[in-house]
Amino acid sequence: MMLLNASRKSVGVLLACVVVSVSLSACGSAGSEQGMSASLPVEDAVQSQVGSPDDVVAMSGIYEVTREGKLLRYSSDPRLDKPELSDVAKVHDNNGAEEFAQYFIRVVEYTWDSGDTSLLKEISLPSCTWCEYMSATTDERMKNKGWVRNLRATVIEVQPAFEVPDHPGLWHVDTVSETSAHQEYDGKRLKEVEKERVRLSLQMRYEEGAWKISGSKGESISE
């Protein structure tokens, strides 16, 4: 069995997408934008109050926009705490692999919600191109003062973990999660994304006393 790695054109979460939302954003198949129902250019939505002395002015009745034309995420929105690794997820066995897979989904969810990619990078190996894509996409969004709002991932199913035949030390876990309807703003366009059920296949290795994700592939599935 070969390593599972999505292309750099994958649109995923978490669950997350992935996974994560992760998750996670909605984890779509390579090159797709699953569940997207609306994409609104900022210039079509902005209704600025000319002459306002403030740095932030009213926008479209519900959002606020800076003078440089960037939408602001609501300050009152609940934010996710950085996920903590359980003791079970630290163990090098099938139970540990399954628990770590669920932790990975929470990490992807946290990454998209917070814009902080440090934890995702910490638990990913260079071979996980999907992980690298998720990190790069999030970093670019933050650079452009974008955000993801109301994305949450619920783990529905975790298949038994197993060591991949003929690949010593490589473990495989399949999961199913559901990502909530949410908004994505990349600094230019605001997207409304519908809820989605996602199958996330993960491959991981246990290195230097900790699990690391070596490959990931997400796909949208029908309920």
PDB file of C-alpha atoms in Angstrom:
ATOM      1  CA  MET A   1       0.000   0.000   0.000  1.00  0.00           C
ATOM      2  CA  MET A   2       1.441   3.353  -1.007  1.00  0.00           C
ATOM      3  CA  LEU A   3       1.497   6.468   1.160  1.00  0.00           C
ATOM      4  CA  LEU A   4      -1.619   8.598   0.875  1.00  0.00           C
ATOM      5  CA  ASN A   5      -0.862  12.211  -0.042  1.00  0.00           C
ATOM      6  CA  ALA A   6      -3.346  14.655  -1.567  1.00  0.00           C
ATOM      7  CA  SER A   7      -2.140  17.038  -4.257  1.00  0.00           C
ATOM      8  CA  ARG A   8      -1.366  20.682  -3.446  1.00  0.00           C
ATOM      9  CA  LYS A   9      -4.607  21.616  -5.219  1.00  0.00           C
ATOM     10  CA  SER A  10      -6.718  19.806  -2.638  1.00  0.00           C
ATOM     11  CA  VAL A  11      -9.285  21.891  -0.847  1.00  0.00           C
ATOM     12  CA  GLY A  12      -9.655  20.277   2.484  1.00  0.00           C
ATOM     13  CA  VAL A  13     -10.419  20.185   6.061  1.00  0.00           C
ATOM     14  CA  LEU A  14     -10.460  19.230   8.435  1.00  0.00           C
ATOM     15  CA  LEU A  15     -12.257  18.330   9.095  1.00  0.00           C
ATOM     16  CA  ALA A  16     -11.377  18.723   8.850  1.00  0.00           C
ATOM     17  CA  CYS A  17     -11.751  19.175   6.874  1.00  0.00           C
ATOM     18  CA  VAL A  18     -10.272  18.487   8.023  1.00  0.00           C
ATOM     19  CA  VAL A  19     -10.290  16.769   9.278  1.00  0.00           C
ATOM     20  CA  VAL A  20      -9.130  19.119  10.021  1.00  0.00           C
ATOM     21  CA  SER A  21     -12.343  21.411   9.128  1.00  0.00           C
ATOM     22  CA  VAL A  22      -9.610  18.671  10.196  1.00  0.00           C
ATOM     23  CA  SER A  23     -12.655  20.238   9.000  1.00  0.00           C
ATOM     24  CA  LEU A  24     -11.459  21.414   9.847  1.00  0.00           C
ATOM     25  CA  SER A  25     -12.345  23.095   6.428  1.00  0.00           C
ATOM     26  CA  ALA A  26     -14.538  21.060   4.324  1.00  0.00           C
ATOM     27  CA  CYS A  27     -12.134  18.414   3.078  1.00  0.00           C
ATOM     28  CA  GLY A  28     -12.812  18.101  -0.638  1.00  0.00           C
ATOM     29  CA  SER A  29     -11.284  15.992  -3.310  1.00  0.00           C
ATOM     30  CA  ALA A  30      -8.295  17.349  -5.187  1.00  0.00           C
ATOM     31  CA  GLY A  31      -9.065  20.501  -7.138  1.00  0.00           C
ATOM     32  CA  SER A  32     -12.634  20.834  -5.869  1.00  0.00           C
ATOM     33  CA  GLU A  33     -14.495  23.267  -3.642  1.00  0.00           C
ATOM     34  CA  GLN A  34     -17.008  21.025  -1.939  1.00  0.00           C
ATOM     35  CA  GLY A  35     -20.141  22.486  -0.399  1.00  0.00           C
ATOM     36  CA  MET A  36     -19.591  26.059  -1.533  1.00  0.00           C
ATOM     37  CA  SER A  37     -22.922  27.818  -1.973  1.00  0.00           C
ATOM     38  CA  ALA A  38     -21.919  31.470  -2.326  1.00  0.00           C
ATOM     39  CA  SER A  39     -18.844  33.535  -3.111  1.00  0.00           C
ATOM     40  CA  LEU A  40     -19.200  37.278  -2.726  1.00  0.00           C
ATOM     41  CA  PRO A  41     -16.558  39.818  -3.811  1.00  0.00           C
ATOM     42  CA  VAL A  42     -15.816  42.253  -1.003  1.00  0.00           C
ATOM     43  CA  GLU A  43     -16.368  45.245  -3.237  1.00  0.00           C
ATOM     44  CA  ASP A  44     -19.946  44.097  -3.845  1.00  0.00           C
ATOM     45  CA  ALA A  45     -20.667  43.769  -0.134  1.00  0.00           C
ATOM     46  CA  VAL A  46     -19.037  46.871   1.319  1.00  0.00           C
ATOM     47  CA  GLN A  47     -21.195  49.850   2.203  1.00  0.00           C
ATOM     48  CA  SER A  48     -18.694  52.291   3.752  1.00  0.00           C
ATOM     49  CA  GLN A  49     -19.587  55.461   5.564  1.00  0.00           C
ATOM     50  CA  VAL A  50     -17.576  58.099   3.747  1.00  0.00           C
ATOM     51  CA  GLY A  51     -15.889  60.583   6.027  1.00  0.00           C
ATOM     52  CA  SER A  52     -15.944  58.433   9.173  1.00  0.00           C
ATOM     53  CA  PRO A  53     -13.038  59.375  11.489  1.00  0.00           C
ATOM     54  CA  ASP A  54     -12.648  55.771  12.647  1.00  0.00           C
ATOM     55  CA  ASP A  55     -10.332  53.133  11.172  1.00  0.00           C
ATOM     56  CA  VAL A  56     -13.259  50.714  10.971  1.00  0.00           C
ATOM     57  CA  VAL A  57     -16.545  51.547   9.245  1.00  0.00           C
ATOM     58  CA  ALA A  58     -19.893  49.760   8.848  1.00  0.00           C
ATOM     59  CA  MET A  59     -20.153  47.095   6.169  1.00  0.00           C
ATOM     60  CA  SER A  60     -23.177  45.325   4.747  1.00  0.00           C
ATOM     61  CA  GLY A  61     -25.122  45.736   7.965  1.00  0.00           C
ATOM     62  CA  ILE A  62     -23.442  42.805   9.780  1.00  0.00           C
ATOM     63  CA  TYR A  63     -19.688  42.973   9.195  1.00  0.00           C
ATOM     64  CA  GLU A  64     -17.142  45.703   9.693  1.00  0.00           C
ATOM     65  CA  VAL A  65     -14.480  46.609   7.170  1.00  0.00           C
ATOM     66  CA  THR A  66     -11.162  48.437   7.538  1.00  0.00           C
ATOM     67  CA  ARG A  67     -10.272  51.371   5.320  1.00  0.00           C
ATOM     68  CA  GLU A  68      -8.050  49.061   3.290  1.00  0.00           C
ATOM     69  CA  GLY A  69     -11.137  46.969   2.484  1.00  0.00           C
ATOM     70  CA  LYS A  70     -10.574  43.958   4.765  1.00  0.00           C
ATOM     71  CA  LEU A  71     -13.507  42.355   6.574  1.00  0.00           C
ATOM     72  CA  LEU A  72     -13.181  41.863  10.321  1.00  0.00           C
ATOM     73  CA  ARG A  73     -14.225  38.689  12.033  1.00  0.00           C
ATOM     74  CA  TYR A  74     -16.625  39.278  14.912  1.00  0.00           C
ATOM     75  CA  SER A  75     -14.677  39.813  18.124  1.00  0.00           C
ATOM     76  CA  SER A  76     -17.506  38.074  20.006  1.00  0.00           C
ATOM     77  CA  ASP A  77     -17.089  34.793  18.086  1.00  0.00           C
ATOM     78  CA  PRO A  78     -16.129  31.852  20.352  1.00  0.00           C
ATOM     79  CA  ARG A  79     -12.578  30.712  19.675  1.00  0.00           C
ATOM     80  CA  LEU A  80     -11.165  27.207  20.054  1.00  0.00           C
ATOM     81  CA  ASP A  81      -8.531  26.446  22.656  1.00  0.00           C
ATOM     82  CA  LYS A  82      -5.339  24.768  21.527  1.00  0.00           C
ATOM     83  CA  PRO A  83      -6.057  21.004  21.667  1.00  0.00           C
ATOM     84  CA  GLU A  84      -4.147  18.888  24.174  1.00  0.00           C
ATOM     85  CA  LEU A  85      -2.739  15.461  23.457  1.00  0.00           C
ATOM     86  CA  SER A  86      -4.242  12.755  25.667  1.00  0.00           C
ATOM     87  CA  ASP A  87      -2.123  10.086  27.353  1.00  0.00           C
ATOM     88  CA  VAL A  88      -3.660   7.406  25.132  1.00  0.00           C
ATOM     89  CA  ALA A  89      -2.577   9.284  21.984  1.00  0.00           C
ATOM     90  CA  LYS A  90       1.032   9.110  23.172  1.00  0.00           C
ATOM     91  CA  VAL A  91       1.139   5.292  23.167  1.00  0.00           C
ATOM     92  CA  HIS A  92       2.680   3.326  20.306  1.00  0.00           C
ATOM     93  CA  ASP A  93      -0.134   0.842  19.586  1.00  0.00           C
ATOM     94  CA  ASN A  94      -3.411   0.647  17.663  1.00  0.00           C
ATOM     95  CA  ASN A  95      -5.360   2.492  20.358  1.00  0.00           C
ATOM     96  CA  GLY A  96      -2.771   5.256  20.372  1.00  0.00           C
ATOM     97  CA  ALA A  97      -2.929   5.569  16.582  1.00  0.00           C
ATOM     98  CA  GLU A  98      -6.727   5.834  16.620  1.00  0.00           C
ATOM     99  CA  GLU A  99      -6.685   8.442  19.386  1.00  0.00           C
ATOM    100  CA  PHE A 100      -3.984  10.418  17.596  1.00  0.00           C
ATOM    101  CA  ALA A 101      -6.075  10.436  14.406  1.00  0.00           C
ATOM    102  CA  GLN A 102      -8.886  12.149  16.338  1.00  0.00           C
ATOM    103  CA  TYR A 103      -6.386  14.563  17.839  1.00  0.00           C
ATOM    104  CA  PHE A 104      -5.163  15.417  14.343  1.00  0.00           C
ATOM    105  CA  ILE A 105      -8.712  16.340  13.318  1.00  0.00           C
ATOM    106  CA  ARG A 106      -8.956  18.672  16.317  1.00  0.00           C
ATOM    107  CA  VAL A 107      -5.608  20.211  15.348  1.00  0.00           C
ATOM    108  CA  VAL A 108      -6.831  20.927  11.810  1.00  0.00           C
ATOM    109  CA  GLU A 109     -10.038  22.417  13.224  1.00  0.00           C
ATOM    110  CA  TYR A 110      -7.986  24.619  15.575  1.00  0.00           C
ATOM    111  CA  THR A 111      -5.631  25.633  12.746  1.00  0.00           C
ATOM    112  CA  TRP A 112      -8.447  26.947  10.585  1.00  0.00           C
ATOM    113  CA  ASP A 113     -10.238  28.636  13.470  1.00  0.00           C
ATOM    114  CA  SER A 114      -7.173  30.375  14.933  1.00  0.00           C
ATOM    115  CA  GLY A 115      -4.880  30.796  11.958  1.00  0.00           C
ATOM    116  CA  ASP A 116      -2.069  29.294  14.058  1.00  0.00           C
ATOM    117  CA  THR A 117      -0.233  26.656  12.005  1.00  0.00           C
ATOM    118  CA  SER A 118       2.559  25.883  14.481  1.00  0.00           C
ATOM    119  CA  LEU A 119       0.888  22.815  16.002  1.00  0.00           C
ATOM    120  CA  LEU A 120      -0.069  21.329  12.627  1.00  0.00           C
ATOM    121  CA  LYS A 121       3.509  21.725  11.428  1.00  0.00           C
ATOM    122  CA  GLU A 122       4.829  20.185  14.647  1.00  0.00           C
ATOM    123  CA  ILE A 123       2.898  16.919  14.229  1.00  0.00           C
ATOM    124  CA  SER A 124       3.352  16.556  10.442  1.00  0.00           C
ATOM    125  CA  LEU A 125       6.202  14.949   8.554  1.00  0.00           C
ATOM    126  CA  PRO A 126       7.536  16.479   5.300  1.00  0.00           C
ATOM    127  CA  SER A 127       5.955  13.605   3.360  1.00  0.00           C
ATOM    128  CA  CYS A 128       2.439  14.856   4.221  1.00  0.00           C
ATOM    129  CA  THR A 129       1.817  17.218   1.306  1.00  0.00           C
ATOM    130  CA  TRP A 130      -1.831  17.650   2.392  1.00  0.00           C
ATOM    131  CA  CYS A 131      -0.614  18.922   5.775  1.00  0.00           C
ATOM    132  CA  GLU A 132       1.818  21.259   4.047  1.00  0.00           C
ATOM    133  CA  TYR A 133      -0.964  22.563   1.807  1.00  0.00           C
ATOM    134  CA  MET A 134      -3.225  23.193   4.813  1.00  0.00           C
ATOM    135  CA  SER A 135      -0.464  25.105   6.583  1.00  0.00           C
ATOM    136  CA  ALA A 136       0.446  27.169   3.530  1.00  0.00           C
ATOM    137  CA  THR A 137      -3.199  28.004   2.795  1.00  0.00           C
ATOM    138  CA  THR A 138      -3.778  29.115   6.384  1.00  0.00           C
ATOM    139  CA  ASP A 139      -0.584  31.187   6.483  1.00  0.00           C
ATOM    140  CA  GLU A 140      -1.551  32.900   3.222  1.00  0.00           C
ATOM    141  CA  ARG A 141      -5.052  33.613   4.538  1.00  0.00           C
ATOM    142  CA  MET A 142      -3.642  35.175   7.703  1.00  0.00           C
ATOM    143  CA  LYS A 143      -1.144  37.210   5.686  1.00  0.00           C
ATOM    144  CA  ASN A 144      -4.081  38.623   3.725  1.00  0.00           C
ATOM    145  CA  LYS A 145      -6.009  39.275   6.980  1.00  0.00           C
ATOM    146  CA  GLY A 146      -8.542  36.563   6.213  1.00  0.00           C
ATOM    147  CA  TRP A 147     -10.290  34.173   8.570  1.00  0.00           C
ATOM    148  CA  VAL A 148     -12.574  31.149   8.916  1.00  0.00           C
ATOM    149  CA  ARG A 149     -15.689  31.520  11.064  1.00  0.00           C
ATOM    150  CA  ASN A 150     -17.941  28.916  12.748  1.00  0.00           C
ATOM    151  CA  LEU A 151     -16.078  25.879  11.413  1.00  0.00           C
ATOM    152  CA  ARG A 152     -16.437  22.916  13.756  1.00  0.00           C
ATOM    153  CA  ALA A 153     -15.727  19.231  13.156  1.00  0.00           C
ATOM    154  CA  THR A 154     -17.489  16.275  14.768  1.00  0.00           C
ATOM    155  CA  VAL A 155     -15.806  12.862  14.593  1.00  0.00           C
ATOM    156  CA  ILE A 156     -18.433  10.277  13.672  1.00  0.00           C
ATOM    157  CA  GLU A 157     -16.388   7.136  13.081  1.00  0.00           C
ATOM    158  CA  VAL A 158     -12.846   5.847  13.562  1.00  0.00           C
ATOM    159  CA  GLN A 159     -11.898   2.584  11.859  1.00  0.00           C
ATOM    160  CA  PRO A 160      -9.456   0.188  13.579  1.00  0.00           C
ATOM    161  CA  ALA A 161      -5.855   1.215  13.045  1.00  0.00           C
ATOM    162  CA  PHE A 162      -3.434  -1.225  11.425  1.00  0.00           C
ATOM    163  CA  GLU A 163       0.207  -1.367  10.434  1.00  0.00           C
ATOM    164  CA  VAL A 164       0.532  -1.248   6.639  1.00  0.00           C
ATOM    165  CA  PRO A 165       1.814  -4.564   5.210  1.00  0.00           C
ATOM    166  CA  ASP A 166       5.351  -4.389   3.770  1.00  0.00           C
ATOM    167  CA  HIS A 167       5.835  -0.918   5.303  1.00  0.00           C
ATOM    168  CA  PRO A 168       7.212  -1.452   8.817  1.00  0.00           C
ATOM    169  CA  GLY A 169       6.307   1.333  11.220  1.00  0.00           C
ATOM    170  CA  LEU A 170       3.663   2.876   8.939  1.00  0.00           C
ATOM    171  CA  TRP A 171       0.166   2.906  10.439  1.00  0.00           C
ATOM    172  CA  HIS A 172      -3.150   3.609   8.694  1.00  0.00           C
ATOM    173  CA  VAL A 173      -6.401   4.966  10.186  1.00  0.00           C
ATOM    174  CA  ASP A 174      -9.648   5.889   8.377  1.00  0.00           C
ATOM    175  CA  THR A 175     -12.024   8.404   9.977  1.00  0.00           C
ATOM    176  CA  VAL A 176     -15.367   9.993   9.132  1.00  0.00           C
ATOM    177  CA  SER A 177     -16.203  13.479  10.367  1.00  0.00           C
ATOM    178  CA  GLU A 178     -18.819  16.124   9.740  1.00  0.00           C
ATOM    179  CA  THR A 179     -17.865  19.768   9.309  1.00  0.00           C
ATOM    180  CA  SER A 180     -20.367  22.496  10.127  1.00  0.00           C
ATOM    181  CA  ALA A 181     -21.605  25.199   7.781  1.00  0.00           C
ATOM    182  CA  HIS A 182     -19.152  28.084   7.999  1.00  0.00           C
ATOM    183  CA  GLN A 183     -17.745  31.207   6.379  1.00  0.00           C
ATOM    184  CA  GLU A 184     -14.335  31.565   4.750  1.00  0.00           C
ATOM    185  CA  TYR A 185     -12.770  34.943   3.960  1.00  0.00           C
ATOM    186  CA  ASP A 186      -9.447  34.953   2.099  1.00  0.00           C
ATOM    187  CA  GLY A 187      -8.915  38.705   2.246  1.00  0.00           C
ATOM    188  CA  LYS A 188     -10.811  39.321  -0.987  1.00  0.00           C
ATOM    189  CA  ARG A 189     -13.843  37.088  -1.166  1.00  0.00           C
ATOM    190  CA  LEU A 190     -16.335  35.868   1.418  1.00  0.00           C
ATOM    191  CA  LYS A 191     -17.573  32.283   0.932  1.00  0.00           C
ATOM    192  CA  GLU A 192     -20.500  30.513   2.556  1.00  0.00           C
ATOM    193  CA  VAL A 193     -19.711  26.789   2.854  1.00  0.00           C
ATOM    194  CA  GLU A 194     -22.357  24.184   3.654  1.00  0.00           C
ATOM    195  CA  LYS A 195     -21.888  21.386   6.166  1.00  0.00           C
ATOM    196  CA  GLU A 196     -20.171  18.333   4.789  1.00  0.00           C
ATOM    197  CA  ARG A 197     -19.360  14.751   5.740  1.00  0.00           C
ATOM    198  CA  VAL A 198     -15.730  13.847   5.075  1.00  0.00           C
ATOM    199  CA  ARG A 199     -13.689  10.651   5.024  1.00  0.00           C
ATOM    200  CA  LEU A 200     -10.116  11.336   6.058  1.00  0.00           C
ATOM    201  CA  SER A 201      -7.498   8.616   5.541  1.00  0.00           C
ATOM    202  CA  LEU A 202      -4.406   9.124   7.666  1.00  0.00           C
ATOM    203  CA  GLN A 203      -1.029   7.450   7.707  1.00  0.00           C
ATOM    204  CA  MET A 204       1.390   8.026  10.557  1.00  0.00           C
ATOM    205  CA  ARG A 205       4.667   6.957  12.084  1.00  0.00           C
ATOM    206  CA  TYR A 206       5.866   6.815  15.661  1.00  0.00           C
ATOM    207  CA  GLU A 207       9.146   8.726  15.825  1.00  0.00           C
ATOM    208  CA  GLU A 208      11.175   9.850  18.845  1.00  0.00           C
ATOM    209  CA  GLY A 209       8.388   8.935  21.252  1.00  0.00           C
ATOM    210  CA  ALA A 210       5.517  10.635  19.392  1.00  0.00           C
ATOM    211  CA  TRP A 211       3.114  10.029  16.518  1.00  0.00           C
ATOM    212  CA  LYS A 212       3.608  12.100  13.360  1.00  0.00           C
ATOM    213  CA  ILE A 213       1.286  12.314  10.341  1.00  0.00           C
ATOM    214  CA  SER A 214       3.117  11.130   7.220  1.00  0.00           C
ATOM    215  CA  GLY A 215       0.223  11.221   4.752  1.00  0.00           C
ATOM    216  CA  SER A 216      -3.397  12.363   4.555  1.00  0.00           C
ATOM    217  CA  LYS A 217      -6.190  12.240   2.002  1.00  0.00           C
ATOM    218  CA  GLY A 218      -9.701  13.642   2.383  1.00  0.00           C
ATOM    219  CA  GLU A 219     -12.844  13.150   0.320  1.00  0.00           C
ATOM    220  CA  SER A 220     -16.444  14.290   0.615  1.00  0.00           C
ATOM    221  CA  ILE A 221     -18.985  11.498   1.097  1.00  0.00           C
ATOM    222  CA  SER A 222     -22.772  11.302   1.026  1.00  0.00           C
ATOM    223  CA  GLU A 223     -24.599  10.827   4.311  1.00  0.00           C
TER     224      GLU A 223
END
